[in-house]
mmCIF file of C-alpha atoms in Angstrom:
data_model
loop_
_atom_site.group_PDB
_atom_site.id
_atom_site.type_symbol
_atom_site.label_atom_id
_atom_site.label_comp_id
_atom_site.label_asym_id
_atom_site.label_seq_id
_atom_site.Cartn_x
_atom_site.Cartn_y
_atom_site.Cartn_z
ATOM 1 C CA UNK A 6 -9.936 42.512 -28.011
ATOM 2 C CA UNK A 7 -6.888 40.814 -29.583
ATOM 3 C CA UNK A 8 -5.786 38.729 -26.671
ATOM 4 C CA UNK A 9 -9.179 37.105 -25.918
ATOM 5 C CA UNK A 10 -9.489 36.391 -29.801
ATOM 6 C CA UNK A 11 -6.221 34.759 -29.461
ATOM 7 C CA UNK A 12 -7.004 33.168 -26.403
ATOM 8 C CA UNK A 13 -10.043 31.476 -27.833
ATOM 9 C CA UNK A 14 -8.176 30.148 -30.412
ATOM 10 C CA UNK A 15 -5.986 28.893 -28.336
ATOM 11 C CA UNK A 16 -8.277 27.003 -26.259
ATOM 12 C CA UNK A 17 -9.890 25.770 -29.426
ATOM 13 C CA UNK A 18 -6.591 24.385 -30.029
ATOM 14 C CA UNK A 19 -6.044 22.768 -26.786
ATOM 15 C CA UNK A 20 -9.691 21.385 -26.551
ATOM 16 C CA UNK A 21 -8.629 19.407 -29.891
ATOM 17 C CA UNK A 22 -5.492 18.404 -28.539
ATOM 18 C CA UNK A 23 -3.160 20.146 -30.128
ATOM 19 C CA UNK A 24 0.344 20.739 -28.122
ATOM 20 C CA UNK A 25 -0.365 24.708 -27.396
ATOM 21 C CA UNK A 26 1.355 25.945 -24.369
ATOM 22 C CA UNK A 27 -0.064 29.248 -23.369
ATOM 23 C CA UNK A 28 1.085 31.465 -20.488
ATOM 24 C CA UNK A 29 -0.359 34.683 -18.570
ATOM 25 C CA UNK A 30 2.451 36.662 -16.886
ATOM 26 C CA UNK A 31 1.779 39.444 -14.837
ATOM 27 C CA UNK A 32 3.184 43.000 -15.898
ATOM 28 C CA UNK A 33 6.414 42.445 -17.450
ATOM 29 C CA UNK A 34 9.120 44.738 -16.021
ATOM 30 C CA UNK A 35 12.730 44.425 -17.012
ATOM 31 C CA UNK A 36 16.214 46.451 -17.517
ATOM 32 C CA UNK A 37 17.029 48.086 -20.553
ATOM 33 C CA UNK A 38 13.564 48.769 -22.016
ATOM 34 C CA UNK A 39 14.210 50.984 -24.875
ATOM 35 C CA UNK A 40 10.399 51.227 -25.402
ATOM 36 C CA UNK A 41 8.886 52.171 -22.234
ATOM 37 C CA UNK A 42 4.956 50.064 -22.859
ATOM 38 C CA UNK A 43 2.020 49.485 -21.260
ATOM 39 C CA UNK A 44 3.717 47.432 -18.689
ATOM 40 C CA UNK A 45 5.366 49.943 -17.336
ATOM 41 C CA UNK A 46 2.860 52.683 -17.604
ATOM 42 C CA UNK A 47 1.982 52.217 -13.693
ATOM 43 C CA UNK A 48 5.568 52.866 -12.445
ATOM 44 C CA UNK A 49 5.120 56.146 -14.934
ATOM 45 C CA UNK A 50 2.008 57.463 -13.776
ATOM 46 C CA UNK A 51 2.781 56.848 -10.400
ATOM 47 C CA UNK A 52 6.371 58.746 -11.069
ATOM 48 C CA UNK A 53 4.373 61.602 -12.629
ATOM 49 C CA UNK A 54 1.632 62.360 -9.844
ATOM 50 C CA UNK A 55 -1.183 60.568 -11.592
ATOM 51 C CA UNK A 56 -1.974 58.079 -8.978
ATOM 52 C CA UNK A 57 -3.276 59.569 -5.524
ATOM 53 C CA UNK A 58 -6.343 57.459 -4.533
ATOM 54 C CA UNK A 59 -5.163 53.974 -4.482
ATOM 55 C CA UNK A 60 -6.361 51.123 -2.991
ATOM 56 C CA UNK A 61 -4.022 48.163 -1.494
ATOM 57 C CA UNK A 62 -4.585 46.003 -4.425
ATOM 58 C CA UNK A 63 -2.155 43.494 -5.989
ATOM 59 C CA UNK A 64 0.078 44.490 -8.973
ATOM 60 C CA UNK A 65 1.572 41.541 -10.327
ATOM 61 C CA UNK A 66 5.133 42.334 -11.762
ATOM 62 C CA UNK A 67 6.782 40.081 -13.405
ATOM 63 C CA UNK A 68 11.060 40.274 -14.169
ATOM 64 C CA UNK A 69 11.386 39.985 -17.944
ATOM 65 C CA UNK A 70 13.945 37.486 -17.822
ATOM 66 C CA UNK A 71 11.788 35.025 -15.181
ATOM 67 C CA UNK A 72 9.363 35.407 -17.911
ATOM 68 C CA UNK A 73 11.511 34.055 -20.381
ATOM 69 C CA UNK A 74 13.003 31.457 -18.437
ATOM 70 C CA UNK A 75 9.151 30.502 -17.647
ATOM 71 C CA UNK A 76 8.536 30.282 -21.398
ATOM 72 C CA UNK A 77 12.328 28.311 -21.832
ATOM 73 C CA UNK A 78 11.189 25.742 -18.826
ATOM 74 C CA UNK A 79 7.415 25.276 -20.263
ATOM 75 C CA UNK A 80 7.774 24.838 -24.030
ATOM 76 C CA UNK A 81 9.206 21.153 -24.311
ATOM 77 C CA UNK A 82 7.369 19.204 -27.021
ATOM 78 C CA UNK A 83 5.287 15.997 -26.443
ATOM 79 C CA UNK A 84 3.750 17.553 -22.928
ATOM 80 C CA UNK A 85 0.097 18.271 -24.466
ATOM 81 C CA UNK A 86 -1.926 21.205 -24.547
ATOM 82 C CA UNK A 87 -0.942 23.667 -20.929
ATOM 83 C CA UNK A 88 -1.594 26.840 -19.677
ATOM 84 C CA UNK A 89 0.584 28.473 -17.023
ATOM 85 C CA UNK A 90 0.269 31.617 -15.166
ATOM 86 C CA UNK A 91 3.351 33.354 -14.693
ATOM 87 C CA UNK A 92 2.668 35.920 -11.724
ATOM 88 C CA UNK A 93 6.092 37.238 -10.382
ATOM 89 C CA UNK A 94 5.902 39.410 -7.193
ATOM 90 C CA UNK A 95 2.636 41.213 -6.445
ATOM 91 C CA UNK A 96 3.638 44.005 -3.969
ATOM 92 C CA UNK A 97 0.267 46.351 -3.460
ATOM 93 C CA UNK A 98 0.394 49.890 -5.340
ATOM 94 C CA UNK A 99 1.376 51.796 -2.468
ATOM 95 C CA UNK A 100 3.698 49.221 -1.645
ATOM 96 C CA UNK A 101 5.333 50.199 -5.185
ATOM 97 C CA UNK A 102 4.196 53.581 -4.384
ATOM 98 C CA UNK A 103 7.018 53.556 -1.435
ATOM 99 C CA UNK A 104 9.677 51.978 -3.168
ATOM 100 C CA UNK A 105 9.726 54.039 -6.555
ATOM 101 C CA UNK A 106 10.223 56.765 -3.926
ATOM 102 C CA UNK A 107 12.930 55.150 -2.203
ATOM 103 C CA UNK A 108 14.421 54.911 -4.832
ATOM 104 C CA UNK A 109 13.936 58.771 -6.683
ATOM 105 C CA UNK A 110 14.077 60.420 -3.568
ATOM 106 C CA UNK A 111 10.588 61.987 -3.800
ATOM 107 C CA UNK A 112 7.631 62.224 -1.936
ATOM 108 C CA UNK A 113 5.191 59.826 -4.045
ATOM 109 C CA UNK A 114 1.995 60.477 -1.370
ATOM 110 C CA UNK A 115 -1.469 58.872 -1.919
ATOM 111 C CA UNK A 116 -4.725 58.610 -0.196
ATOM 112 C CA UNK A 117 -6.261 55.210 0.955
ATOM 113 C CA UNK A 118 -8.791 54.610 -0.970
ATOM 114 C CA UNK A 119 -11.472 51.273 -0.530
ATOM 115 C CA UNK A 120 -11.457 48.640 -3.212
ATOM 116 C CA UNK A 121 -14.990 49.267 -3.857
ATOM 117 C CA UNK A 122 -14.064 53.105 -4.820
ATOM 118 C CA UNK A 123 -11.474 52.023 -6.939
ATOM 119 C CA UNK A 124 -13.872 49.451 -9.009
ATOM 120 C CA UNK A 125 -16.375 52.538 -9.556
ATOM 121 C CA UNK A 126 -13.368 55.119 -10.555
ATOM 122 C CA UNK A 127 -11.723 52.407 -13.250
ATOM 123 C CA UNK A 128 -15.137 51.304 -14.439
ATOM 124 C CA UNK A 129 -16.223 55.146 -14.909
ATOM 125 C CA UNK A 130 -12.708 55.757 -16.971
ATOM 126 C CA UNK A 131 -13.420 52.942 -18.804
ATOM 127 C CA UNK A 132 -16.669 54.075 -20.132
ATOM 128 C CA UNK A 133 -15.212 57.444 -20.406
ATOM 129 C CA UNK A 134 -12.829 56.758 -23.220
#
């Protein structure tokens, strides 16, 4: 609930005209993560067998360092309120699926599951926890 308290206050901000520059990247990926977040929880579960039905949907992944060049390029005073979306590359989950096992050498299978499925199983987990 943090984020869209934040992001009303930003657009509170913004309506009033006040220079706030906000941005939305996609799942931030990058080298030398010492911390191992929620951004990279889908490469883990999909690494640990937890992802089988999948659906050809878009995971937007997003290079750390693009993000911070995004944030470098974006942030220049005297430019007005802005809000920027910062998507990266967007390769589908088996798409990801295939490369994580290119590169581990394993077998990462899944079943093609419909979109529709997909909605119902992640609106059911939701509600479950």
């Amino acid at each position: 609930m943090s984020k869209a308290v934040a992001e009303h206050i930003a657009r509170g901000f913004q309506a009033e005209g006040a220079s706030v520059v906000t941005t939305y990247p996609g799942s931030v990926w990058g080298p030398r993560d010492p911390y191992l977040g929620d951004s990279n929880r889908p490469a883990q579960n999909i690494l640990r067998g937890k992802f089988r039905l999948v659906n050809e949907g878009p995971l937007p992944i997003c290079d750390v360092r693009d993000v911070a060049a995004a944030h470098a390029a974006v942030l220049q005073p005297g430019r007005g309120p802005r809000r920027y979306v910062v998507a990266g590359q967007s390769p589908g989950i088996r798409a990801l699926m295939a490369q994580l096992g290119e590169l581990t050498g394993r077998n990462l299978w899944s079943i093609p599951a419909p979109a529709s499925m997909a909605l119902a199983a992640g609106g059911a987990a939701y509600w479950a926890r």
